[in-house]
């Protein structure tokens, strides 16, 4: 059971380049999320999706785009990369936002992105 | 504006003693609270949760306490073990909204 899989694990981008961070889950979860973690700043929500074809902005969506064409996949697109997007990106999935006692989001292992 | 606050960036505890990690929140609508544990180069993993209708939830060595009037929750780890050394994130949400995370507390358990 793979859970949530993120690729790539590491990437270095030059300013102005674009890339797509891939995320796929095999738990048939409807809800998927992208968070970024900056040093000492916790996890901030970029975008989320409550099902195929439905996406919504989180706290820090600027500079990113998402799509959700299938239940399994939720790619995050960076257009015109900037140094401020240097961060560790985590994808997560869940049955719902409020998952009930004893459950929580399942996270991938992260993508470490450096923009130079 | 931080809705979930973890004011202690780090904590050191001796093996076998109790670790107490604290978390405060400002949104009175929050009704579900979780703790996540994160090792370096890994994603956060769910540890324990509590709903607002309770004031305590236990799972083995881990206990979470919720004080709604003070908008405060804490995670107790007894006894602490070296393998507990990690960053611990507090998270919360209300109804049908995504989780909001704190900045995390780095716990070091010293043998």
PDB file of C-alpha atoms in Angstrom:
ATOM      1  CA  UNK A   1       0.000   0.000   0.000  1.00  0.00           C
ATOM      2  CA  UNK A   2       1.887   3.091  -1.266  1.00  0.00           C
ATOM      3  CA  UNK A   3      -0.313   5.784   0.353  1.00  0.00           C
ATOM      4  CA  UNK A   4       0.651   9.229  -0.987  1.00  0.00           C
ATOM      5  CA  UNK A   5       3.521   9.360  -3.477  1.00  0.00           C
ATOM      6  CA  UNK A   6       5.292  12.590  -4.427  1.00  0.00           C
ATOM      7  CA  UNK A   7       7.802  13.092  -7.232  1.00  0.00           C
ATOM      8  CA  UNK A   8      10.447  14.357  -7.560  1.00  0.00           C
ATOM      9  CA  UNK A   9      12.030  14.293  -4.096  1.00  0.00           C
ATOM     10  CA  UNK A  10      14.467  17.084  -4.912  1.00  0.00           C
ATOM     11  CA  UNK A  11      14.671  19.724  -7.614  1.00  0.00           C
ATOM     12  CA  UNK A  12      16.689  22.834  -8.352  1.00  0.00           C
ATOM     13  CA  UNK A  13      15.042  25.396 -10.628  1.00  0.00           C
ATOM     14  CA  UNK A  14      16.354  28.573 -12.128  1.00  0.00           C
ATOM     15  CA  UNK A  15      14.368  31.772 -11.686  1.00  0.00           C
ATOM     16  CA  UNK A  16      11.633  31.961 -14.312  1.00  0.00           C
ATOM     17  CA  UNK A  17      11.524  28.235 -15.047  1.00  0.00           C
ATOM     18  CA  UNK A  18       8.353  26.168 -14.608  1.00  0.00           C
ATOM     19  CA  UNK A  19       7.744  22.713 -13.232  1.00  0.00           C
ATOM     20  CA  UNK A  20       5.028  20.361 -12.031  1.00  0.00           C
ATOM     21  CA  UNK A  21       5.170  18.587  -8.688  1.00  0.00           C
ATOM     22  CA  UNK A  22       3.396  15.269  -8.943  1.00  0.00           C
ATOM     23  CA  UNK A  23       1.184  13.733  -6.258  1.00  0.00           C
ATOM     24  CA  UNK A  24      -0.785  10.513  -6.430  1.00  0.00           C
ATOM     25  CA  UNK A  25      -2.669   8.522  -3.789  1.00  0.00           C
ATOM     26  CA  UNK A  26      -4.056   4.996  -3.844  1.00  0.00           C
ATOM     27  CA  UNK A  27      -6.455   5.206  -0.884  1.00  0.00           C
ATOM     28  CA  UNK A  28      -9.456   6.445  -2.882  1.00  0.00           C
ATOM     29  CA  UNK A  29      -9.521   9.652  -0.843  1.00  0.00           C
ATOM     30  CA  UNK A  30     -11.659  12.447  -2.244  1.00  0.00           C
ATOM     31  CA  UNK A  31      -9.831  15.244  -0.424  1.00  0.00           C
ATOM     32  CA  UNK A  32      -6.298  16.251  -1.399  1.00  0.00           C
ATOM     33  CA  UNK A  33      -4.063  19.116  -0.295  1.00  0.00           C
ATOM     34  CA  UNK A  34      -0.816  20.897  -1.056  1.00  0.00           C
ATOM     35  CA  UNK A  35       1.110  22.461   1.820  1.00  0.00           C
ATOM     36  CA  UNK A  36       4.478  24.170   1.879  1.00  0.00           C
ATOM     37  CA  UNK A  37       6.842  24.192   4.822  1.00  0.00           C
ATOM     38  CA  UNK A  38       9.323  27.000   5.222  1.00  0.00           C
ATOM     39  CA  UNK A  39      11.944  26.826   8.024  1.00  0.00           C
ATOM     40  CA  UNK A  40      10.349  27.709  11.362  1.00  0.00           C
ATOM     41  CA  UNK A  41       7.060  28.562   9.680  1.00  0.00           C
ATOM     42  CA  UNK A  42       4.997  25.420   9.936  1.00  0.00           C
ATOM     43  CA  UNK A  43       2.785  24.155   7.132  1.00  0.00           C
ATOM     44  CA  UNK A  44       0.828  26.592   4.995  1.00  0.00           C
ATOM     45  CA  UNK A  45      -1.989  25.506   2.688  1.00  0.00           C
ATOM     46  CA  UNK A  46      -1.503  26.326  -0.991  1.00  0.00           C
ATOM     47  CA  UNK A  47      -4.469  24.628  -2.689  1.00  0.00           C
ATOM     48  CA  UNK A  48      -6.892  21.848  -1.946  1.00  0.00           C
ATOM     49  CA  UNK A  49      -9.447  19.706  -3.741  1.00  0.00           C
ATOM     50  CA  UNK A  50     -12.584  17.986  -2.459  1.00  0.00           C
ATOM     51  CA  UNK A  51     -12.991  15.788  -5.512  1.00  0.00           C
ATOM     52  CA  UNK A  52     -12.175  15.383  -9.181  1.00  0.00           C
ATOM     53  CA  UNK A  53     -12.801  18.619 -11.055  1.00  0.00           C
ATOM     54  CA  UNK A  54     -13.037  20.748  -7.876  1.00  0.00           C
ATOM     55  CA  UNK A  55     -10.169  22.860  -6.527  1.00  0.00           C
ATOM     56  CA  UNK A  56      -9.944  25.810  -4.157  1.00  0.00           C
ATOM     57  CA  UNK A  57      -7.324  28.257  -2.945  1.00  0.00           C
ATOM     58  CA  UNK A  58      -5.659  27.996   0.424  1.00  0.00           C
ATOM     59  CA  UNK A  59      -3.675  30.566   2.382  1.00  0.00           C
ATOM     60  CA  UNK A  60      -0.769  31.038  -0.074  1.00  0.00           C
ATOM     61  CA  UNK A  61      -1.933  30.257  -3.653  1.00  0.00           C
ATOM     62  CA  UNK A  62      -0.071  32.980  -5.575  1.00  0.00           C
ATOM     63  CA  UNK A  63       2.406  31.622  -8.105  1.00  0.00           C
ATOM     64  CA  UNK A  64       0.843  28.165  -8.207  1.00  0.00           C
ATOM     65  CA  UNK A  65      -1.839  26.320 -10.147  1.00  0.00           C
ATOM     66  CA  UNK A  66      -3.503  22.959  -9.646  1.00  0.00           C
ATOM     67  CA  UNK A  67      -5.807  20.588 -11.467  1.00  0.00           C
ATOM     68  CA  UNK A  68      -7.701  17.491 -10.386  1.00  0.00           C
ATOM     69  CA  UNK A  69      -8.791  15.379 -13.341  1.00  0.00           C
ATOM     70  CA  UNK A  70      -8.821  12.060 -11.439  1.00  0.00           C
ATOM     71  CA  UNK A  71      -9.398  10.991  -7.833  1.00  0.00           C
ATOM     72  CA  UNK A  72      -5.819   9.709  -7.597  1.00  0.00           C
ATOM     73  CA  UNK A  73      -3.761  12.626  -8.919  1.00  0.00           C
ATOM     74  CA  UNK A  74      -3.353  16.224  -7.766  1.00  0.00           C
ATOM     75  CA  UNK A  75      -0.394  17.922  -9.528  1.00  0.00           C
ATOM     76  CA  UNK A  76       0.915  21.334  -8.439  1.00  0.00           C
ATOM     77  CA  UNK A  77       2.219  23.622 -11.176  1.00  0.00           C
ATOM     78  CA  UNK A  78       4.777  26.368 -10.575  1.00  0.00           C
ATOM     79  CA  UNK A  79       4.903  28.997 -13.312  1.00  0.00           C
ATOM     80  CA  UNK A  80       7.801  31.472 -13.447  1.00  0.00           C
ATOM     81  CA  UNK A  81       9.624  30.156 -10.380  1.00  0.00           C
ATOM     82  CA  UNK A  82      10.853  32.726  -7.851  1.00  0.00           C
ATOM     83  CA  UNK A  83      13.312  32.408  -4.924  1.00  0.00           C
ATOM     84  CA  UNK A  84      10.375  32.896  -2.539  1.00  0.00           C
ATOM     85  CA  UNK A  85       9.073  29.509  -3.707  1.00  0.00           C
ATOM     86  CA  UNK A  86      12.104  27.732  -2.267  1.00  0.00           C
ATOM     87  CA  UNK A  87      10.474  25.392   0.228  1.00  0.00           C
ATOM     88  CA  UNK A  88       9.521  21.819   1.029  1.00  0.00           C
ATOM     89  CA  UNK A  89       6.185  20.886  -0.523  1.00  0.00           C
ATOM     90  CA  UNK A  90       3.916  18.260   0.983  1.00  0.00           C
ATOM     91  CA  UNK A  91       0.908  16.648  -0.609  1.00  0.00           C
ATOM     92  CA  UNK A  92      -1.735  15.055   1.622  1.00  0.00           C
ATOM     93  CA  UNK A  93      -5.029  13.222   1.246  1.00  0.00           C
ATOM     94  CA  UNK A  94      -8.016  12.404   3.434  1.00  0.00           C
ATOM     95  CA  UNK A  95     -11.583  11.085   3.387  1.00  0.00           C
ATOM     96  CA  UNK A  96     -12.824  14.519   4.531  1.00  0.00           C
ATOM     97  CA  UNK A  97     -11.494  17.771   6.045  1.00  0.00           C
ATOM     98  CA  UNK A  98     -12.736  16.834   9.484  1.00  0.00           C
ATOM     99  CA  UNK A  99     -11.763  13.245   9.599  1.00  0.00           C
ATOM    100  CA  UNK A 100     -13.149  12.215  12.947  1.00  0.00           C
ATOM    101  CA  UNK A 101     -11.277  11.170  16.023  1.00  0.00           C
ATOM    102  CA  UNK A 102      -8.546   8.668  15.346  1.00  0.00           C
ATOM    103  CA  UNK A 103      -7.864   9.729  11.795  1.00  0.00           C
ATOM    104  CA  UNK A 104      -5.917  12.467  10.067  1.00  0.00           C
ATOM    105  CA  UNK A 105      -4.481  13.441   6.743  1.00  0.00           C
ATOM    106  CA  UNK A 106      -1.957  11.086   5.123  1.00  0.00           C
ATOM    107  CA  UNK A 107       1.091  12.979   3.896  1.00  0.00           C
ATOM    108  CA  UNK A 108       3.629  12.199   1.213  1.00  0.00           C
ATOM    109  CA  UNK A 109       7.353  12.391   1.954  1.00  0.00           C
ATOM    110  CA  UNK A 110       7.740  15.804   0.344  1.00  0.00           C
ATOM    111  CA  UNK A 111       9.516  17.563  -2.527  1.00  0.00           C
ATOM    112  CA  UNK A 112      12.428  19.837  -1.610  1.00  0.00           C
ATOM    113  CA  UNK A 113      12.547  22.658  -4.158  1.00  0.00           C
ATOM    114  CA  UNK A 114      15.291  25.250  -4.461  1.00  0.00           C
ATOM    115  CA  UNK A 115      14.935  28.214  -6.824  1.00  0.00           C
ATOM    116  CA  UNK A 116      18.223  29.943  -7.709  1.00  0.00           C
TER     117      UNK A 116
ATOM    118  CA  UNK B   1      -2.648  36.108  11.804  1.00  0.00           C
ATOM    119  CA  UNK B   2      -1.721  32.784  13.380  1.00  0.00           C
ATOM    120  CA  UNK B   3      -4.762  30.785  14.377  1.00  0.00           C
ATOM    121  CA  UNK B   4      -2.695  27.929  15.851  1.00  0.00           C
ATOM    122  CA  UNK B   5       0.326  28.871  17.937  1.00  0.00           C
ATOM    123  CA  UNK B   6       3.150  26.755  19.256  1.00  0.00           C
ATOM    124  CA  UNK B   7       5.239  29.214  21.215  1.00  0.00           C
ATOM    125  CA  UNK B   8       8.100  26.875  22.105  1.00  0.00           C
ATOM    126  CA  UNK B   9      10.336  26.207  19.088  1.00  0.00           C
ATOM    127  CA  UNK B  10      12.230  23.500  20.961  1.00  0.00           C
ATOM    128  CA  UNK B  11      12.148  21.318  24.058  1.00  0.00           C
ATOM    129  CA  UNK B  12      14.734  18.987  25.581  1.00  0.00           C
ATOM    130  CA  UNK B  13      13.744  16.188  27.943  1.00  0.00           C
ATOM    131  CA  UNK B  14      15.627  13.326  29.548  1.00  0.00           C
ATOM    132  CA  UNK B  15      14.730   9.794  28.569  1.00  0.00           C
ATOM    133  CA  UNK B  16      12.075   8.336  30.846  1.00  0.00           C
ATOM    134  CA  UNK B  17      10.698  11.727  31.923  1.00  0.00           C
ATOM    135  CA  UNK B  18       7.496  13.412  30.758  1.00  0.00           C
ATOM    136  CA  UNK B  19       7.455  15.621  27.654  1.00  0.00           C
ATOM    137  CA  UNK B  20       4.766  18.316  27.542  1.00  0.00           C
ATOM    138  CA  UNK B  21       4.169  20.146  24.284  1.00  0.00           C
ATOM    139  CA  UNK B  22       1.792  23.084  24.248  1.00  0.00           C
ATOM    140  CA  UNK B  23      -0.481  24.628  21.653  1.00  0.00           C
ATOM    141  CA  UNK B  24      -2.822  27.640  21.739  1.00  0.00           C
ATOM    142  CA  UNK B  25      -5.510  28.579  19.260  1.00  0.00           C
ATOM    143  CA  UNK B  26      -7.487  31.722  18.578  1.00  0.00           C
ATOM    144  CA  UNK B  27     -10.409  30.508  16.450  1.00  0.00           C
ATOM    145  CA  UNK B  28     -13.295  29.597  18.766  1.00  0.00           C
ATOM    146  CA  UNK B  29     -14.939  27.714  15.887  1.00  0.00           C
ATOM    147  CA  UNK B  30     -12.248  25.025  15.896  1.00  0.00           C
ATOM    148  CA  UNK B  31     -13.756  21.729  17.010  1.00  0.00           C
ATOM    149  CA  UNK B  32     -11.163  19.138  16.077  1.00  0.00           C
ATOM    150  CA  UNK B  33      -7.516  19.097  17.104  1.00  0.00           C
ATOM    151  CA  UNK B  34      -4.646  16.871  16.051  1.00  0.00           C
ATOM    152  CA  UNK B  35      -0.966  16.300  16.723  1.00  0.00           C
ATOM    153  CA  UNK B  36       1.427  15.267  13.987  1.00  0.00           C
ATOM    154  CA  UNK B  37       4.987  14.008  14.330  1.00  0.00           C
ATOM    155  CA  UNK B  38       7.646  14.682  11.719  1.00  0.00           C
ATOM    156  CA  UNK B  39      11.076  13.152  11.280  1.00  0.00           C
ATOM    157  CA  UNK B  40      13.678  14.786   9.007  1.00  0.00           C
ATOM    158  CA  UNK B  41      13.205  14.105   5.278  1.00  0.00           C
ATOM    159  CA  UNK B  42       9.802  12.520   5.905  1.00  0.00           C
ATOM    160  CA  UNK B  43       6.232  13.751   5.743  1.00  0.00           C
ATOM    161  CA  UNK B  44       4.242  14.452   8.918  1.00  0.00           C
ATOM    162  CA  UNK B  45       2.491  11.426  10.397  1.00  0.00           C
ATOM    163  CA  UNK B  46      -0.715  11.505  12.402  1.00  0.00           C
ATOM    164  CA  UNK B  47      -0.175  10.892  16.120  1.00  0.00           C
ATOM    165  CA  UNK B  48      -3.334  11.587  18.122  1.00  0.00           C
ATOM    166  CA  UNK B  49      -6.469  13.718  17.963  1.00  0.00           C
ATOM    167  CA  UNK B  50      -9.270  15.068  20.130  1.00  0.00           C
ATOM    168  CA  UNK B  51     -12.664  16.535  19.394  1.00  0.00           C
ATOM    169  CA  UNK B  52     -14.072  19.531  21.216  1.00  0.00           C
ATOM    170  CA  UNK B  53     -16.625  17.430  23.090  1.00  0.00           C
ATOM    171  CA  UNK B  54     -13.816  15.801  25.072  1.00  0.00           C
ATOM    172  CA  UNK B  55     -11.100  17.147  27.357  1.00  0.00           C
ATOM    173  CA  UNK B  56      -8.725  14.190  27.241  1.00  0.00           C
ATOM    174  CA  UNK B  57      -7.740  11.437  24.851  1.00  0.00           C
ATOM    175  CA  UNK B  58      -5.137   8.743  25.452  1.00  0.00           C
ATOM    176  CA  UNK B  59      -3.264   6.419  23.147  1.00  0.00           C
ATOM    177  CA  UNK B  60      -0.534   4.442  24.839  1.00  0.00           C
ATOM    178  CA  UNK B  61       2.230   6.801  25.977  1.00  0.00           C
ATOM    179  CA  UNK B  62       0.521   9.786  24.353  1.00  0.00           C
ATOM    180  CA  UNK B  63      -2.242  11.863  25.937  1.00  0.00           C
ATOM    181  CA  UNK B  64      -3.793  15.040  24.585  1.00  0.00           C
ATOM    182  CA  UNK B  65      -5.572  17.462  26.913  1.00  0.00           C
ATOM    183  CA  UNK B  66      -7.977  20.136  25.695  1.00  0.00           C
ATOM    184  CA  UNK B  67      -8.973  23.241  27.687  1.00  0.00           C
ATOM    185  CA  UNK B  68     -11.616  24.960  25.582  1.00  0.00           C
ATOM    186  CA  UNK B  69     -12.097  27.920  27.888  1.00  0.00           C
ATOM    187  CA  UNK B  70      -8.382  28.719  27.657  1.00  0.00           C
ATOM    188  CA  UNK B  71      -8.186  27.741  23.975  1.00  0.00           C
ATOM    189  CA  UNK B  72      -5.231  25.551  24.869  1.00  0.00           C
ATOM    190  CA  UNK B  73      -4.210  21.974  24.247  1.00  0.00           C
ATOM    191  CA  UNK B  74      -1.198  19.971  25.281  1.00  0.00           C
ATOM    192  CA  UNK B  75       0.435  16.703  24.325  1.00  0.00           C
ATOM    193  CA  UNK B  76       1.965  14.594  27.090  1.00  0.00           C
ATOM    194  CA  UNK B  77       4.435  11.833  26.296  1.00  0.00           C
ATOM    195  CA  UNK B  78       5.183   9.472  29.176  1.00  0.00           C
ATOM    196  CA  UNK B  79       7.761   8.031  29.378  1.00  0.00           C
ATOM    197  CA  UNK B  80       9.759   9.867  26.740  1.00  0.00           C
ATOM    198  CA  UNK B  81      12.019   7.757  24.537  1.00  0.00           C
ATOM    199  CA  UNK B  82      14.892   8.727  22.215  1.00  0.00           C
ATOM    200  CA  UNK B  83      12.766   7.667  19.225  1.00  0.00           C
ATOM    201  CA  UNK B  84      10.279  10.410  20.170  1.00  0.00           C
ATOM    202  CA  UNK B  85      12.831  13.021  19.072  1.00  0.00           C
ATOM    203  CA  UNK B  86      11.082  14.799  16.183  1.00  0.00           C
ATOM    204  CA  UNK B  87       9.178  17.957  15.309  1.00  0.00           C
ATOM    205  CA  UNK B  88       5.609  17.962  16.615  1.00  0.00           C
ATOM    206  CA  UNK B  89       2.913  19.983  14.872  1.00  0.00           C
ATOM    207  CA  UNK B  90      -0.393  20.972  16.398  1.00  0.00           C
ATOM    208  CA  UNK B  91      -3.288  21.318  13.924  1.00  0.00           C
ATOM    209  CA  UNK B  92      -6.955  22.259  14.113  1.00  0.00           C
ATOM    210  CA  UNK B  93     -10.021  22.787  11.989  1.00  0.00           C
ATOM    211  CA  UNK B  94     -13.711  23.563  12.146  1.00  0.00           C
ATOM    212  CA  UNK B  95     -16.491  21.807  10.285  1.00  0.00           C
ATOM    213  CA  UNK B  96     -15.702  21.417   6.636  1.00  0.00           C
ATOM    214  CA  UNK B  97     -12.452  23.376   6.427  1.00  0.00           C
ATOM    215  CA  UNK B  98      -8.843  22.241   5.876  1.00  0.00           C
ATOM    216  CA  UNK B  99      -6.459  21.766   8.784  1.00  0.00           C
ATOM    217  CA  UNK B 100      -4.509  24.792  10.036  1.00  0.00           C
ATOM    218  CA  UNK B 101      -1.068  23.959  11.417  1.00  0.00           C
ATOM    219  CA  UNK B 102       1.169  25.556  14.017  1.00  0.00           C
ATOM    220  CA  UNK B 103       4.865  26.231  13.471  1.00  0.00           C
ATOM    221  CA  UNK B 104       5.973  23.102  15.292  1.00  0.00           C
ATOM    222  CA  UNK B 105       8.060  22.255  18.361  1.00  0.00           C
ATOM    223  CA  UNK B 106      11.298  20.303  18.041  1.00  0.00           C
ATOM    224  CA  UNK B 107      11.509  17.705  20.814  1.00  0.00           C
ATOM    225  CA  UNK B 108      14.874  16.231  21.741  1.00  0.00           C
ATOM    226  CA  UNK B 109      14.874  13.276  24.117  1.00  0.00           C
ATOM    227  CA  UNK B 110      18.290  12.846  25.665  1.00  0.00           C
ATOM    228  CA  UNK B 111      19.433   9.370  26.689  1.00  0.00           C
TER     229      UNK B 111
END
